[in-house]
């Protein structure tokens, strides 16, 4: 009688041969004997990056144990071989895993690679930060995690605030909210071979926070070539140009009880003649702005966030070095200029070159040894700003104590406000 799992054992034996130096895709993880079949991934500016990696388990010592006990929460690196022989690498943490056997009895696993923000999301906190800027708070929070690193690329220092409040937010959601309030964009920068920090053991992944005036890093110079049959040519095969109608004016306001007036700010953008004014009005909480200049900066951040997708380009390519947040140029397109452009969203898909073993497995999308990506780009001259995120809301009554200066009578403000201290707040009343 024919063994139904004989084909699976033959494929597994072929995959276990030491040919990793010839593979298109490799994974460096805490468990040995993992051979990548394919991966899919997504990266975003002002967002996260996530890669789903399908692997075969060839190590005999790993086939009968739960791979999640070994990999979950551990560092992991996904590597994609480039045409010049180098590697494009994505570093992170194994945030999830799933182990199973297919119809041929082959032991497989699905791994999810994410950023170190996974650890920040695990901690819920409430805290008040007095007399500091958003940069001070973010650096303090991220500095508590050894595997995390942050770098600020700002053309102007952030203003100090008398009080920044975190209430029942996880650490990563709180950092994101602070960045969006000040119009700061962010991207994750992965350490690549040959970089200076790769020699001295720098952090594998760095969160880069930048403002609208920061210079974007230079990316590759790409060629437009729509012949999809030339697999070895790393070119852009599709690039479209689109536009949409967005608001062209934002006005913000905040009542300042101590000044007995409303502090307002306004930002406008020029549009082609004949289009009406499309204004957005936001009223912020009491005493949100200390001056009209601060209100105008906030209005400008909101307007930039609303207009970032006014002109968008959707494309597809075989370029393995394309990265989000980097400025690239494009040549050879019949209608679009050379740019520069910057990719905001990048989706990856690749299938490993597993030889005869991979051919027996079959694939309905990409062939063995192929890589594709799809991206969303904007002109590099467009200011990049995230959409502001709302503050968390209180779900019910809270217990607090009315406080004031020692020896002074407790009085209210002009608008009948008193100073309080919550039970979870640090410090003495």
XYZ file of C-alpha atoms in Angstrom:
429
model
C 0.000 0.000 0.000
C 1.338 3.431 -0.948
C 2.234 5.687 1.947
C 0.050 8.835 1.606
C 2.734 10.926 3.290
C 5.672 9.737 1.167
C 5.525 12.839 -1.054
C 5.556 15.039 2.014
C 8.626 13.292 3.404
C 10.433 13.639 0.076
C 9.665 17.361 -0.094
C 10.724 17.841 3.518
C 14.017 16.072 2.871
C 14.656 18.279 -0.165
C 13.905 21.416 1.819
C 16.239 20.388 4.623
C 19.299 20.385 2.348
C 21.759 23.209 3.165
C 20.893 25.582 0.315
C 20.104 28.664 2.360
C 22.853 30.595 0.591
C 20.808 30.250 -2.607
C 17.389 31.126 -1.220
C 15.513 34.265 -2.210
C 13.951 34.601 1.259
C 15.412 33.777 4.644
C 14.196 34.169 8.193
C 16.408 34.483 11.247
C 14.462 33.420 14.325
C 14.903 31.732 17.684
C 13.990 28.347 16.160
C 16.234 26.601 13.646
C 15.126 24.605 10.635
C 12.587 27.136 9.304
C 12.431 27.387 5.504
C 10.313 30.242 4.156
C 7.760 29.350 1.503
C 6.337 32.852 0.963
C 5.544 36.070 2.765
C 3.102 38.962 2.564
C 3.652 42.290 4.261
C 2.437 45.843 4.638
C 4.287 48.996 5.726
C 2.829 52.447 6.345
C 4.025 55.936 7.138
C 2.214 57.033 10.320
C 1.307 53.412 10.885
C 2.715 49.961 11.571
C 4.428 47.248 9.593
C 3.291 43.619 9.629
C 4.602 40.599 7.716
C 2.944 37.182 7.544
C 5.534 34.490 6.813
C 4.639 30.925 5.784
C 7.389 28.462 6.702
C 8.172 24.751 6.599
C 9.526 23.197 9.788
C 12.425 20.977 8.720
C 14.125 20.571 12.099
C 13.174 17.202 13.589
C 13.362 18.608 17.119
C 10.728 21.255 16.330
C 8.049 19.236 14.531
C 6.217 17.931 17.581
C 6.428 20.962 19.870
C 4.492 24.202 19.841
C 6.535 26.657 17.800
C 4.834 29.551 19.572
C 6.490 28.632 22.872
C 9.855 29.208 21.207
C 9.182 32.163 18.885
C 6.442 34.365 20.345
C 7.911 37.578 21.712
C 11.390 36.829 20.370
C 13.408 38.953 17.872
C 13.090 37.938 14.234
C 14.548 39.157 10.942
C 13.090 38.642 7.463
C 15.591 38.910 4.594
C 14.923 39.277 0.854
C 17.785 38.794 -1.597
C 18.307 41.689 -4.039
C 19.507 41.362 -7.660
C 22.967 42.686 -6.716
C 23.425 39.896 -4.168
C 22.719 42.061 -1.125
C 19.816 41.770 1.266
C 16.774 43.831 2.115
C 16.005 43.194 5.771
C 13.030 43.799 8.046
C 13.589 43.429 11.778
C 11.060 43.072 14.528
C 9.372 40.739 16.980
C 7.411 37.554 16.392
C 4.033 38.772 17.647
C 2.036 35.649 16.727
C 2.462 32.157 15.299
C 0.308 29.262 14.156
C 1.504 25.687 13.629
C -0.244 23.038 11.531
C 0.231 20.145 9.066
C -0.928 20.306 5.463
C -2.584 17.599 3.338
C 0.803 15.991 2.605
C 1.684 15.788 6.284
C 4.251 18.571 6.070
C 4.766 20.467 9.336
C 4.215 24.167 8.675
C 3.875 27.364 10.633
C 2.631 30.873 9.976
C 4.643 33.616 11.673
C 3.668 37.261 12.116
C 6.503 39.792 12.245
C 5.713 43.147 13.844
C 7.495 46.081 15.437
C 8.607 46.508 19.046
C 5.488 48.641 19.562
C 3.932 45.259 20.362
C 5.438 45.596 23.842
C 4.140 49.144 24.306
C 0.622 48.006 23.442
C 0.703 45.488 26.284
C 0.895 48.164 28.999
C -2.121 50.281 29.955
C -1.304 53.343 32.032
C -2.630 56.595 33.503
C -0.133 59.329 34.316
C 0.277 63.110 34.298
C 3.491 64.612 32.898
C 4.062 68.200 34.153
C 6.117 70.883 32.393
C 7.372 68.902 29.404
C 7.046 68.608 25.642
C 5.668 65.755 23.592
C 9.221 64.793 22.643
C 10.199 64.518 26.311
C 7.256 62.228 27.042
C 7.801 59.977 24.015
C 11.531 59.624 24.680
C 10.827 58.773 28.316
C 8.245 56.097 27.474
C 10.219 54.444 24.684
C 13.397 54.628 26.763
C 11.829 52.169 29.219
C 12.057 49.390 26.600
C 15.599 48.131 25.788
C 14.641 46.819 22.337
C 13.043 50.136 21.278
C 14.772 53.182 19.781
C 13.500 56.595 18.654
C 15.027 59.499 16.744
C 13.476 62.938 16.229
C 14.093 64.798 12.976
C 12.565 68.199 13.734
C 13.354 71.579 12.232
C 11.944 73.427 15.274
C 11.706 72.414 18.951
C 8.318 71.394 20.296
C 6.662 73.761 22.794
C 6.545 72.960 26.484
C 3.134 72.252 27.976
C 2.218 72.716 31.643
C 0.550 69.319 31.718
C 0.217 66.279 29.436
C -2.287 63.651 30.561
C -2.377 59.963 29.764
C -5.590 58.262 30.872
C -6.177 54.529 30.426
C -4.218 54.367 27.180
C -1.629 51.821 26.218
C 1.826 53.291 25.790
C 1.869 53.057 21.992
C -1.599 54.595 21.520
C -0.580 57.458 23.814
C 2.636 58.117 21.863
C 0.715 58.074 18.584
C -1.853 60.538 19.921
C 0.874 62.937 21.033
C 2.547 62.803 17.628
C -0.704 63.477 15.797
C -1.538 66.443 18.060
C 1.646 68.196 16.955
C 1.423 67.188 13.304
C 4.424 64.856 13.577
C 4.714 61.957 11.151
C 6.664 58.780 11.810
C 8.163 55.799 10.059
C 10.094 52.701 11.094
C 13.667 52.586 9.806
C 15.244 49.119 9.506
C 18.986 48.675 9.774
C 20.485 47.364 6.531
C 23.842 45.772 5.768
C 26.617 48.271 5.155
C 25.116 51.089 7.220
C 27.290 52.764 9.829
C 25.115 51.705 12.755
C 25.223 48.096 11.519
C 28.955 47.975 12.307
C 28.708 49.268 15.880
C 25.660 47.206 16.835
C 23.035 49.945 16.547
C 19.332 49.257 17.086
C 17.818 47.050 14.357
C 14.627 49.156 14.154
C 14.350 52.873 14.905
C 11.176 54.932 15.130
C 11.906 58.137 13.191
C 9.621 61.055 14.110
C 9.715 63.990 11.685
C 7.820 67.190 10.947
C 6.634 68.697 7.655
C 9.896 70.572 7.098
C 12.271 67.642 7.625
C 14.288 66.359 4.666
C 13.243 62.874 3.607
C 16.000 60.299 3.010
C 16.849 59.674 -0.623
C 15.553 56.432 -2.059
C 16.314 54.655 -5.339
C 15.975 56.050 -8.857
C 13.367 53.862 -10.560
C 12.582 53.111 -14.196
C 9.069 52.697 -15.543
C 8.806 49.556 -17.661
C 5.428 47.847 -18.117
C 6.768 44.616 -19.617
C 5.908 42.151 -16.861
C 7.733 39.295 -18.589
C 11.179 40.635 -17.674
C 11.336 39.355 -14.124
C 15.004 40.181 -13.579
C 14.510 43.892 -14.313
C 13.702 45.778 -11.062
C 11.321 48.377 -12.470
C 7.947 49.999 -11.850
C 5.329 48.213 -13.955
C 2.298 50.369 -13.095
C 2.010 54.005 -12.005
C -1.241 55.978 -12.035
C -2.033 59.598 -11.243
C -5.161 60.587 -9.329
C -6.527 63.565 -7.430
C -9.383 64.278 -5.051
C -11.190 67.289 -3.625
C -10.080 68.078 -0.070
C -10.746 70.904 2.418
C -8.748 74.045 1.710
C -9.257 75.933 4.989
C -9.197 75.020 8.674
C -10.082 77.222 11.633
C -9.535 76.222 15.256
C -10.658 78.002 18.421
C -10.372 77.574 22.162
C -11.871 79.590 24.997
C -9.254 80.914 27.446
C -10.979 81.694 30.735
C -8.006 83.495 32.310
C -7.722 85.799 29.284
C -11.510 86.121 28.927
C -11.348 85.642 25.181
C -11.297 82.991 22.495
C -7.928 82.215 20.920
C -8.347 81.355 17.234
C -6.128 80.269 14.386
C -6.702 79.750 10.687
C -4.847 78.057 7.834
C -5.692 78.196 4.132
C -4.391 76.555 0.982
C -4.577 77.759 -2.596
C -6.769 75.877 -5.041
C -7.504 76.292 -8.762
C -9.770 79.204 -9.607
C -13.493 78.603 -9.490
C -13.553 76.220 -6.521
C -15.433 77.365 -3.404
C -13.936 77.542 0.072
C -14.278 74.216 1.876
C -13.666 75.037 5.514
C -13.372 72.751 8.523
C -14.020 74.249 11.968
C -12.699 72.700 15.176
C -13.351 73.964 18.689
C -10.837 72.608 21.190
C -11.033 72.283 24.963
C -10.570 75.203 27.326
C -7.168 76.952 27.294
C -5.808 74.682 24.563
C -3.837 77.503 22.927
C -1.637 79.996 24.755
C -1.329 82.283 21.731
C -2.700 82.878 18.251
C 0.578 81.590 16.773
C 0.105 78.235 18.481
C -3.482 78.058 17.232
C -2.331 78.810 13.678
C 0.275 76.040 13.840
C -2.393 73.585 14.983
C -4.708 74.678 12.171
C -1.857 74.175 9.709
C -1.231 70.642 11.008
C -4.909 69.763 10.610
C -5.001 71.179 7.088
C -1.890 69.253 6.050
C -3.412 66.031 7.395
C -6.612 66.583 5.409
C -4.781 67.415 2.174
C -2.031 64.781 2.238
C -4.007 62.570 -0.186
C -5.064 65.397 -2.504
C -2.869 63.935 -5.239
C -2.048 60.240 -5.062
C -0.192 57.747 -7.236
C -0.862 54.026 -7.141
C 1.799 51.752 -8.507
C 3.224 48.263 -8.732
C 6.849 47.288 -9.037
C 9.517 44.622 -8.683
C 11.904 46.958 -6.846
C 12.992 45.238 -3.639
C 14.731 48.294 -2.164
C 11.643 50.525 -2.249
C 10.807 51.744 1.271
C 8.129 53.899 2.852
C 9.103 57.411 3.861
C 11.943 57.664 1.316
C 11.937 60.000 -1.690
C 12.361 58.221 -5.039
C 12.430 59.412 -8.639
C 10.748 57.804 -11.642
C 11.962 57.960 -15.232
C 10.438 56.717 -18.461
C 6.772 57.256 -17.632
C 4.798 58.660 -20.612
C 2.596 61.034 -18.545
C 4.024 61.549 -15.044
C 7.127 63.575 -14.319
C 10.218 62.246 -12.571
C 9.098 63.388 -9.141
C 10.412 62.985 -6.529
C 7.710 60.918 -4.849
C 7.394 59.295 -1.443
C 5.633 55.995 -0.737
C 3.143 56.155 2.138
C 1.883 52.566 1.929
C 3.809 49.569 0.613
C 2.483 46.014 0.284
C 4.897 43.147 -0.378
C 4.436 39.614 -1.725
C 7.162 37.077 -2.514
C 7.558 33.329 -3.063
C 10.799 31.568 -2.246
C 12.826 29.629 -4.800
C 12.551 26.143 -3.325
C 13.502 24.289 -6.501
C 11.777 21.026 -7.395
C 10.213 20.806 -3.937
C 8.533 24.158 -4.381
C 7.203 23.223 -7.818
C 5.390 20.201 -6.367
C 3.681 22.427 -3.819
C 2.226 24.724 -6.471
C 1.087 28.351 -6.250
C -1.786 30.259 -7.804
C -0.363 33.785 -7.602
C 3.388 34.218 -7.916
C 5.869 31.761 -9.342
C 8.876 30.502 -7.429
C 11.520 33.170 -6.940
C 9.232 36.118 -7.733
C 8.655 39.322 -5.773
C 6.025 42.025 -6.274
C 4.900 45.102 -4.394
C 2.053 47.587 -4.644
C 2.398 51.093 -3.259
C 0.566 54.349 -2.652
C 2.742 57.427 -3.195
C 2.390 61.203 -3.116
C 4.628 64.004 -4.420
C 7.561 64.500 -2.060
C 6.698 68.212 -1.849
C 3.402 67.391 -0.091
C 3.620 67.935 3.687
C 3.080 64.651 5.535
C 0.939 64.941 8.649
C -1.258 62.355 10.411
C -4.929 62.811 11.189
C -5.373 63.807 14.874
C -6.588 61.023 17.122
C -9.261 61.620 19.773
C -8.472 61.520 23.447
C -9.900 58.652 25.494
C -13.280 59.303 27.072
C -14.229 58.724 30.678
C -16.780 55.939 30.900
C -18.302 57.001 34.218
C -17.724 58.986 37.436
C -14.206 59.259 38.834
C -13.031 59.818 42.386
C -10.864 62.912 42.921
C -9.843 65.393 45.613
C -10.103 69.178 45.376
C -6.619 70.629 45.961
C -4.924 74.014 46.156
C -1.920 75.808 47.638
C -1.159 74.991 51.299
C -2.843 77.440 53.664
C -4.891 79.136 50.944
C -8.657 79.047 50.637
C -10.006 76.921 47.820
C -11.664 79.131 45.227
C -12.933 78.532 41.726
C -11.916 80.196 38.505
C -14.043 82.645 36.531
C -15.809 79.707 34.883
C -16.364 77.961 38.260
C -13.504 75.502 37.758
C -11.489 73.997 40.614
C -8.205 72.118 40.606
C -8.466 68.417 41.444
C -6.176 65.437 41.874
C -7.243 61.932 40.845
C -6.551 58.889 42.974
C -4.253 57.479 40.267
C -2.279 60.720 39.905
C 1.336 60.725 41.116
C 2.558 63.150 43.744
C 1.102 64.695 46.897
C -1.817 67.094 47.036
